[in-house]
PDB file of C-alpha atoms and ligand atoms in Angstrom:
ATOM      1  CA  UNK A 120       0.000   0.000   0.000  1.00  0.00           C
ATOM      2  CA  UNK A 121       1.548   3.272  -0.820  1.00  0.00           C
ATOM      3  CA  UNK A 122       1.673   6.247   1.199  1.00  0.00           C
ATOM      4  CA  UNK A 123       2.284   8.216  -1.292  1.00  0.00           C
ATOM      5  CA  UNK A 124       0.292  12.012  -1.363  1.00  0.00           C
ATOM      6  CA  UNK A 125      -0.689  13.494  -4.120  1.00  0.00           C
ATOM      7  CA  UNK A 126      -0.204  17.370  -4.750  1.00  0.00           C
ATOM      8  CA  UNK A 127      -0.103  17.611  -8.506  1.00  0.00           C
ATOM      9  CA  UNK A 128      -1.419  15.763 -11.289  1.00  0.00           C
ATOM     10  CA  UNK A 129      -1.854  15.388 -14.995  1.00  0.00           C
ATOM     11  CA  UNK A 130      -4.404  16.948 -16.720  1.00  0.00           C
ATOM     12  CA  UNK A 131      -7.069  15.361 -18.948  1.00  0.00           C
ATOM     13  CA  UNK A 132      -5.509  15.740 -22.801  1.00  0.00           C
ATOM     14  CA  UNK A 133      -8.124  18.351 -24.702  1.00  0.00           C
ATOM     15  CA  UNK A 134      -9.014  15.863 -27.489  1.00  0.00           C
ATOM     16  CA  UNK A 135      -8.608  12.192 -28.140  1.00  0.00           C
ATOM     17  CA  UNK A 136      -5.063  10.231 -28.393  1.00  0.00           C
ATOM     18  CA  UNK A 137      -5.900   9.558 -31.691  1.00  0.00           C
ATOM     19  CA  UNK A 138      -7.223  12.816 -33.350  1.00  0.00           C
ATOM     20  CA  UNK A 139      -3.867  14.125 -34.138  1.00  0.00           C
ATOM     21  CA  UNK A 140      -2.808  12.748 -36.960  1.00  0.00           C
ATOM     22  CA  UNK A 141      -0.742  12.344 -39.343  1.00  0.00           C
ATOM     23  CA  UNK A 142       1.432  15.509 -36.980  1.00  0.00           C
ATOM     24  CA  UNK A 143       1.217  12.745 -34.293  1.00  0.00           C
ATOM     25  CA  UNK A 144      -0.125   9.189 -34.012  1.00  0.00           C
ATOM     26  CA  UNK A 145      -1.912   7.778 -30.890  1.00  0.00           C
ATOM     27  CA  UNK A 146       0.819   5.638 -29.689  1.00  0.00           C
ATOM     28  CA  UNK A 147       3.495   8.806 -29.906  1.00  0.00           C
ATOM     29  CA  UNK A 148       0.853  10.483 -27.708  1.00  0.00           C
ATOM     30  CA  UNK A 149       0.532   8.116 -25.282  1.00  0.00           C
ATOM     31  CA  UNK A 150       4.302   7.730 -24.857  1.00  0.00           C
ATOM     32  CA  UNK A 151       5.053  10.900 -24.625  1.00  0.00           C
ATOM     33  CA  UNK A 152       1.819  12.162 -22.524  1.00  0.00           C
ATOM     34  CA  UNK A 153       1.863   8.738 -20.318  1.00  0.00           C
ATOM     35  CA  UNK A 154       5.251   8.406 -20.074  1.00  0.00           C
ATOM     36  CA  UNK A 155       7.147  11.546 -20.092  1.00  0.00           C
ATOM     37  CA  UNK A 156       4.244  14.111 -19.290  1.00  0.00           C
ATOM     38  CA  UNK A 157       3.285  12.120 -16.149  1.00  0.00           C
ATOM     39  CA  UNK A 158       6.822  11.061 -14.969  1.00  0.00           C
ATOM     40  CA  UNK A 159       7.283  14.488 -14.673  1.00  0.00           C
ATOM     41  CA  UNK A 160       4.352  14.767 -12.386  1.00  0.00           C
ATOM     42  CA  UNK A 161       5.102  11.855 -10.250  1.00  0.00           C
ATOM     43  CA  UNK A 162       8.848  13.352  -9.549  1.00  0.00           C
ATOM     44  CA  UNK A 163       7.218  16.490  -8.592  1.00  0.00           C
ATOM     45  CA  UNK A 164       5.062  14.443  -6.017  1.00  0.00           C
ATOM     46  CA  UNK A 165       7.870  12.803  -4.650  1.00  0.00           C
ATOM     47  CA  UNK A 166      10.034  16.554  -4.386  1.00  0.00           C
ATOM     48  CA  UNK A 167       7.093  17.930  -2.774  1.00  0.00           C
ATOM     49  CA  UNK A 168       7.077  15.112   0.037  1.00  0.00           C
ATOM     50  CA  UNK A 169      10.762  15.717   0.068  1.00  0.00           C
ATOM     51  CA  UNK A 170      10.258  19.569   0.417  1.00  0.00           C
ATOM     52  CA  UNK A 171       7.239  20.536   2.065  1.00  0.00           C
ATOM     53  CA  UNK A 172       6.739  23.790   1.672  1.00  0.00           C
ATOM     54  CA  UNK A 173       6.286  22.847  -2.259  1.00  0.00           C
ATOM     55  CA  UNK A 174       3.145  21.888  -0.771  1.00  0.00           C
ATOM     56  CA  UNK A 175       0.982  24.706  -1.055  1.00  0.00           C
ATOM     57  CA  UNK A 176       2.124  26.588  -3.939  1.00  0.00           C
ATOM     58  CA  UNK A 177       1.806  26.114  -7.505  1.00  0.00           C
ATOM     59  CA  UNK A 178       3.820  25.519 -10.398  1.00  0.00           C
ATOM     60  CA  UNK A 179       3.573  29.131 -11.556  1.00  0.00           C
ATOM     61  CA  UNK A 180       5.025  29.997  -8.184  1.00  0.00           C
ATOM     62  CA  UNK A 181       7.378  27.393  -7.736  1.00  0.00           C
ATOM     63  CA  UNK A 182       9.516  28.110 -11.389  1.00  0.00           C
ATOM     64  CA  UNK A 183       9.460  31.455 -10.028  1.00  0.00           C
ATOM     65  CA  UNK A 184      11.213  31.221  -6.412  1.00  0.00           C
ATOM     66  CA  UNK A 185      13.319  27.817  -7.386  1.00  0.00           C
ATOM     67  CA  UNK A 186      16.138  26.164  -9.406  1.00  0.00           C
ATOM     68  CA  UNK A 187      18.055  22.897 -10.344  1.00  0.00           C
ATOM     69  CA  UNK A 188      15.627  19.568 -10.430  1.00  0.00           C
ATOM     70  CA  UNK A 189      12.631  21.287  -8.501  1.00  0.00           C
ATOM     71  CA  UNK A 190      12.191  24.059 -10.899  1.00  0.00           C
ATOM     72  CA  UNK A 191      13.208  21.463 -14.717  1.00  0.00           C
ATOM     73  CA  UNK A 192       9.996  19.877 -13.646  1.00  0.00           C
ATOM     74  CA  UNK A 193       7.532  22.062 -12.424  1.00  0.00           C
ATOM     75  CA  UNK A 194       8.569  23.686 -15.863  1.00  0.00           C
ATOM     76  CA  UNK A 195       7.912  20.968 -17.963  1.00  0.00           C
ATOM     77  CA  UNK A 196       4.634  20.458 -16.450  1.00  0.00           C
ATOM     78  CA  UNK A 197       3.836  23.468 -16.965  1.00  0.00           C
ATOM     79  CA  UNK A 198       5.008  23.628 -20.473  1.00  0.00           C
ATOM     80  CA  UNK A 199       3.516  20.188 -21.490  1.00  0.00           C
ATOM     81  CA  UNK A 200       0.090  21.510 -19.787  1.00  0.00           C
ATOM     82  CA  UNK A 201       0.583  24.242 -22.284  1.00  0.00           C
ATOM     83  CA  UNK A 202       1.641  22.590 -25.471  1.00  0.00           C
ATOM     84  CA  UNK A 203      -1.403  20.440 -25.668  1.00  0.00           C
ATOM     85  CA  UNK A 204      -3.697  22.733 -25.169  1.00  0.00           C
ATOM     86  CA  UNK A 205      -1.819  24.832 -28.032  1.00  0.00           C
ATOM     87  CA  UNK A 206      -3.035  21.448 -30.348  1.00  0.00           C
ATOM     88  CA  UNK A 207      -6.306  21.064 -31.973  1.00  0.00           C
ATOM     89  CA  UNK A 208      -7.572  17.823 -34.291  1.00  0.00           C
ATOM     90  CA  UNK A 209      -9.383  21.071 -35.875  1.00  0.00           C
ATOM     91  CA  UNK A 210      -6.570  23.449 -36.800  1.00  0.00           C
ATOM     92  CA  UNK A 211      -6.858  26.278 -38.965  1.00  0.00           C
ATOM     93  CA  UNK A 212      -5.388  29.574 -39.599  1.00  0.00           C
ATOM     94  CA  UNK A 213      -5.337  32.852 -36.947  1.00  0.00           C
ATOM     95  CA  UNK A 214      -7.580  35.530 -36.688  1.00  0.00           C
ATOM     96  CA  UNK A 215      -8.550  38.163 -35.066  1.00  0.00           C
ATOM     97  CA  UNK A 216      -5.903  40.072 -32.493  1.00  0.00           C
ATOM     98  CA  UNK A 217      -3.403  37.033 -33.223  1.00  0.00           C
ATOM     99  CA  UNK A 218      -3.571  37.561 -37.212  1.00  0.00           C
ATOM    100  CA  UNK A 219      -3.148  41.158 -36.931  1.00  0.00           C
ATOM    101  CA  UNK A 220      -0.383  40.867 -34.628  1.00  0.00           C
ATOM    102  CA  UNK A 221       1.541  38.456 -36.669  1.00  0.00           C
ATOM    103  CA  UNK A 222       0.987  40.087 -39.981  1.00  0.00           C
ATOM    104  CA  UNK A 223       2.112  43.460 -38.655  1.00  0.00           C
ATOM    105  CA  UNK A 224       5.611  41.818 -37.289  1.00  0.00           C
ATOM    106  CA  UNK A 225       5.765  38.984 -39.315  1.00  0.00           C
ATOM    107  CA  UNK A 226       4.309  40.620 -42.914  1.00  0.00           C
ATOM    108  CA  UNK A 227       2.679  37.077 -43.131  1.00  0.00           C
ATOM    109  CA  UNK A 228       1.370  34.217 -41.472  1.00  0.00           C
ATOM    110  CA  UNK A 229       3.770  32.421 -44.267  1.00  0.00           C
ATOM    111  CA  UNK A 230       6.725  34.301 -42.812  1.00  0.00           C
ATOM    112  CA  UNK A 231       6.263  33.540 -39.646  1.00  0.00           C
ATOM    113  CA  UNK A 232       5.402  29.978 -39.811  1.00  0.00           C
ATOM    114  CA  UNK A 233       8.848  29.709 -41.791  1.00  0.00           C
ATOM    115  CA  UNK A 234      10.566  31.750 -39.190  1.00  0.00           C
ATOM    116  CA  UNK A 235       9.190  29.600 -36.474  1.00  0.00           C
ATOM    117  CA  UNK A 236       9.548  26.270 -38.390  1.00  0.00           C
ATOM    118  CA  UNK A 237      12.996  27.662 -38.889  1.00  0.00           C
ATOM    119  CA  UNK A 238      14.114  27.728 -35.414  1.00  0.00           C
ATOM    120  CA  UNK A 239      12.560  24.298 -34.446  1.00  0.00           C
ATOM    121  CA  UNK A 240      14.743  22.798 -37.149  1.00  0.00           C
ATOM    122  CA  UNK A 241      18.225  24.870 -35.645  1.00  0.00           C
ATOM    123  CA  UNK A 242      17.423  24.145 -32.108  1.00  0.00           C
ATOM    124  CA  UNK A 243      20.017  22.071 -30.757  1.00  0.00           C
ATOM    125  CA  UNK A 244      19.601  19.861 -28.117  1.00  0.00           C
ATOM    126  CA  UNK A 245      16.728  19.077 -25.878  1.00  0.00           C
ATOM    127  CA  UNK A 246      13.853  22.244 -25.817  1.00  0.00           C
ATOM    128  CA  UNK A 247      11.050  24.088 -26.949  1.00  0.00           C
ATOM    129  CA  UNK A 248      10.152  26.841 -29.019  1.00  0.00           C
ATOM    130  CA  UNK A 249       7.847  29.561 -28.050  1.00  0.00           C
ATOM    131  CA  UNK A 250       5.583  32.986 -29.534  1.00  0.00           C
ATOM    132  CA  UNK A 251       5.604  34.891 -26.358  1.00  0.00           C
ATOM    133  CA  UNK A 252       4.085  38.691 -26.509  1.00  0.00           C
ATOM    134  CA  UNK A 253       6.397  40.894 -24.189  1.00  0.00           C
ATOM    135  CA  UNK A 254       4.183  43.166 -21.970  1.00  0.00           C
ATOM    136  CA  UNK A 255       7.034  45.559 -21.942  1.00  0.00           C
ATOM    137  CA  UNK A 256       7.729  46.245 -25.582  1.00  0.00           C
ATOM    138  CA  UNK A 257       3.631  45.031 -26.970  1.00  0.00           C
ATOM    139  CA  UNK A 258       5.905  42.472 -29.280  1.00  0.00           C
ATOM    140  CA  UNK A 259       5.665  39.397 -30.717  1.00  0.00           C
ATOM    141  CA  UNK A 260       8.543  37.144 -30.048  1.00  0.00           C
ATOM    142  CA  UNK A 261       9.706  33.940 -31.632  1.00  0.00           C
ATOM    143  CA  UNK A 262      12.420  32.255 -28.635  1.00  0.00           C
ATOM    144  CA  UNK A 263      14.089  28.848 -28.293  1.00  0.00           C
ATOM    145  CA  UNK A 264      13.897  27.858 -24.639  1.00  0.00           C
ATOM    146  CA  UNK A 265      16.144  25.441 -23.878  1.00  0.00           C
ATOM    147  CA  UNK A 266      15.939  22.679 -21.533  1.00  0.00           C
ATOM    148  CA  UNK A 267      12.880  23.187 -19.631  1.00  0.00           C
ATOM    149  CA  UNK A 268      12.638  26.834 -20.223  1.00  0.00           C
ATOM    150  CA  UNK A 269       9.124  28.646 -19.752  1.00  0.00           C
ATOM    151  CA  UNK A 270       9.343  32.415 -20.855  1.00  0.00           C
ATOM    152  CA  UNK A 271       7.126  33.006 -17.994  1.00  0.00           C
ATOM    153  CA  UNK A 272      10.028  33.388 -15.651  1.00  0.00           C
ATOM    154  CA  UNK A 273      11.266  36.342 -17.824  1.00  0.00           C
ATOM    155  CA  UNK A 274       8.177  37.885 -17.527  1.00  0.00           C
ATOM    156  CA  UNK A 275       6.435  36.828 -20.668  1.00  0.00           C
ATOM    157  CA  UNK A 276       3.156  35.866 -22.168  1.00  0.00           C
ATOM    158  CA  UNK A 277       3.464  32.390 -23.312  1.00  0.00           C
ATOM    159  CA  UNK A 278       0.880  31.887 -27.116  1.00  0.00           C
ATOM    160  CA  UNK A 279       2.240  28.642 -28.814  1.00  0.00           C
ATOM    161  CA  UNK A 280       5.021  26.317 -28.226  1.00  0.00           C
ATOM    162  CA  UNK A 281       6.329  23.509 -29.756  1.00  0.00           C
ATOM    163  CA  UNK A 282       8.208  20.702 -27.926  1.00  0.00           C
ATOM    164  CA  UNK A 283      11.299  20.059 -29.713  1.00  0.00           C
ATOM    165  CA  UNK A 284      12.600  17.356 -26.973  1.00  0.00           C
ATOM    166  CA  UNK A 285      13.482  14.218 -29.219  1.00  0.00           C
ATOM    167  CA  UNK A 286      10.788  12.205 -27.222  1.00  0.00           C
ATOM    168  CA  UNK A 287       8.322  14.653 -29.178  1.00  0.00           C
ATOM    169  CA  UNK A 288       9.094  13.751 -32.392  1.00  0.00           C
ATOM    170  CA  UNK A 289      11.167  10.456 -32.664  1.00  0.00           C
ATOM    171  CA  UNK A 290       8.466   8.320 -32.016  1.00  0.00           C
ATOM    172  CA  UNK A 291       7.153   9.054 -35.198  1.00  0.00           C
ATOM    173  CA  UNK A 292       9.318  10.910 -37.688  1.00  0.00           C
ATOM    174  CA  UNK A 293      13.042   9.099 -36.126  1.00  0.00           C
ATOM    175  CA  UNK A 294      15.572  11.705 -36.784  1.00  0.00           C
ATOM    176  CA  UNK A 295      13.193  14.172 -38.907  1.00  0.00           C
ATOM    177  CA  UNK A 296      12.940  16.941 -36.971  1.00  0.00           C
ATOM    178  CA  UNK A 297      12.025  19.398 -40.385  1.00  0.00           C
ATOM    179  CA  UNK A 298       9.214  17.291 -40.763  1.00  0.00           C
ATOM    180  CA  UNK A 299       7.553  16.901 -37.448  1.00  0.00           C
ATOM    181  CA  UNK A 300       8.080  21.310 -37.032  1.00  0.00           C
ATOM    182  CA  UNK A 301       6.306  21.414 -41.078  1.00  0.00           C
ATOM    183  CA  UNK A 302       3.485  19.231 -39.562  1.00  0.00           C
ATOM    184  CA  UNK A 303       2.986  21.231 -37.036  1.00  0.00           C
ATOM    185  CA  UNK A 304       1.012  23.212 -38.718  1.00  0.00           C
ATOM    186  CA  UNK A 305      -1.774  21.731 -39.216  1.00  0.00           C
ATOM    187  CA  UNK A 306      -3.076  21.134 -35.657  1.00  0.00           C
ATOM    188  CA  UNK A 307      -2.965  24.882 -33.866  1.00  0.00           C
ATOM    189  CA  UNK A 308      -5.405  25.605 -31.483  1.00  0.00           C
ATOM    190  CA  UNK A 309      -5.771  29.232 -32.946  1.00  0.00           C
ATOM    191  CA  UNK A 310      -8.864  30.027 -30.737  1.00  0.00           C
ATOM    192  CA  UNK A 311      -7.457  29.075 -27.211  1.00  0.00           C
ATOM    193  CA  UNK A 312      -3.978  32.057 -28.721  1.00  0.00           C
ATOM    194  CA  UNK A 313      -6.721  34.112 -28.906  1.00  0.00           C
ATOM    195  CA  UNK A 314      -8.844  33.304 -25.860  1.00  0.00           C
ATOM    196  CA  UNK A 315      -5.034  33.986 -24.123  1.00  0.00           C
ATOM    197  CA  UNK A 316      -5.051  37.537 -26.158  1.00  0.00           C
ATOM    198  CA  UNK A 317      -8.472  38.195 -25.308  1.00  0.00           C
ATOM    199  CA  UNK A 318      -7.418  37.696 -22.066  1.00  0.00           C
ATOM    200  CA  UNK A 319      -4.659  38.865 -20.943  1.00  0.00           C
ATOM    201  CA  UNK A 320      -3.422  41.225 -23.628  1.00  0.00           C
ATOM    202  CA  UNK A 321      -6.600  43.112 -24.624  1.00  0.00           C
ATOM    203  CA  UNK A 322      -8.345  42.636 -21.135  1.00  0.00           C
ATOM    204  CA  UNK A 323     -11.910  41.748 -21.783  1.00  0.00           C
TER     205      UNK A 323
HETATM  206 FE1  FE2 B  40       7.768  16.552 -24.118  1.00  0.00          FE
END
């Protein structure tokens, strides 16, 4: 019988296992969601018995005030939390606030998505590539975050990321990278960017 307490856990996926494809097929889901996604969580659980005050606070919080092992996987919680809910078995193109935005800094939605594809295919090593908007400057930013880098900790708005780990991708395209980033594409959850503009950008 374990002991074991329970202070964070993995959320329900937005769609079914097997709605993504061909950008990802069920069994690449479940590995990586599963597998990676909830190892994370259960390593949290045991740092949290380990460290109590951990406790109480959330994962926002906690990549905020911490470092080393505590704060790689509240941040990838947090950033696996966020990719999926980025995805959508009904992608499309922007609109609204998000369209505007990246056609006035981008020129296109072409250019960016090459400019973005762009930097999944040169990121080496183990990360994630992000569109944050900078509250400071009212930009659009394309960043690689390495690691388990979340932009929030820099003070950023986090609107799309891709995981460029090679558990994301190798399940299904091996060692094609260029392809997995192209696919992408085709699975954007446009409407929760702009539910996040709406939000916390524009105010409501
Ligand atoms: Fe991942």
């Amino acid at each position: 019988m374990s002991t074991d307490r329970f202070y964070f856990s993995l959320p329900p996926l937005p769609w079914p296992k097997d709605s993504l494809k061909p950008f990802l097929s069920q069994e690449a889901i479940t590995l990586h969601y599963n597998g990676h996604h909830n190892e994370y969580i259960e390593k949290m659980n045991s740092l949290a018995q380990q460290y109590p005050e951990l406790q109480g606070i959330t994962l926002e919080e906690i990549v905020h005030r911490y470092t080393g092992q505590i704060y790689n996987n509240a941040s990838q919680i947090l950033n696996h939390n966020f990719f999926w809910k980025c995805l959508s078995p009904n992608g499309g193109v922007p609109t609204g606030n998000i369209y505007a935005l990246i056609q006035a800094q981008f020129q296109s939605y072409e250019n960016f998505i090459r400019e973005f594809t762009q930097r999944a295919i040169n990121h080496f090593g183990s990360g994630w590539i992000w569109l944050i908007y900078d509250p400071s400057t009212k930009f659009l930013m394309i960043m690689d975050g390495h690691d388990a880098y979340n932009p929030i900790i820099d003070g950023y708005i986090p609107l799309l990321t891709l995981d460029v780990w090679e558990h994301a991708f190798c399940p299904d395209y091996q060692n094609r990278k260029k392809n997995y980033a192209e696919n992408f594409w085709q699975v954007i959850n446009w409407n929760y960017i702009e539910t996040i503009m709406q939000e916390r950008i524009f105010g409501e």
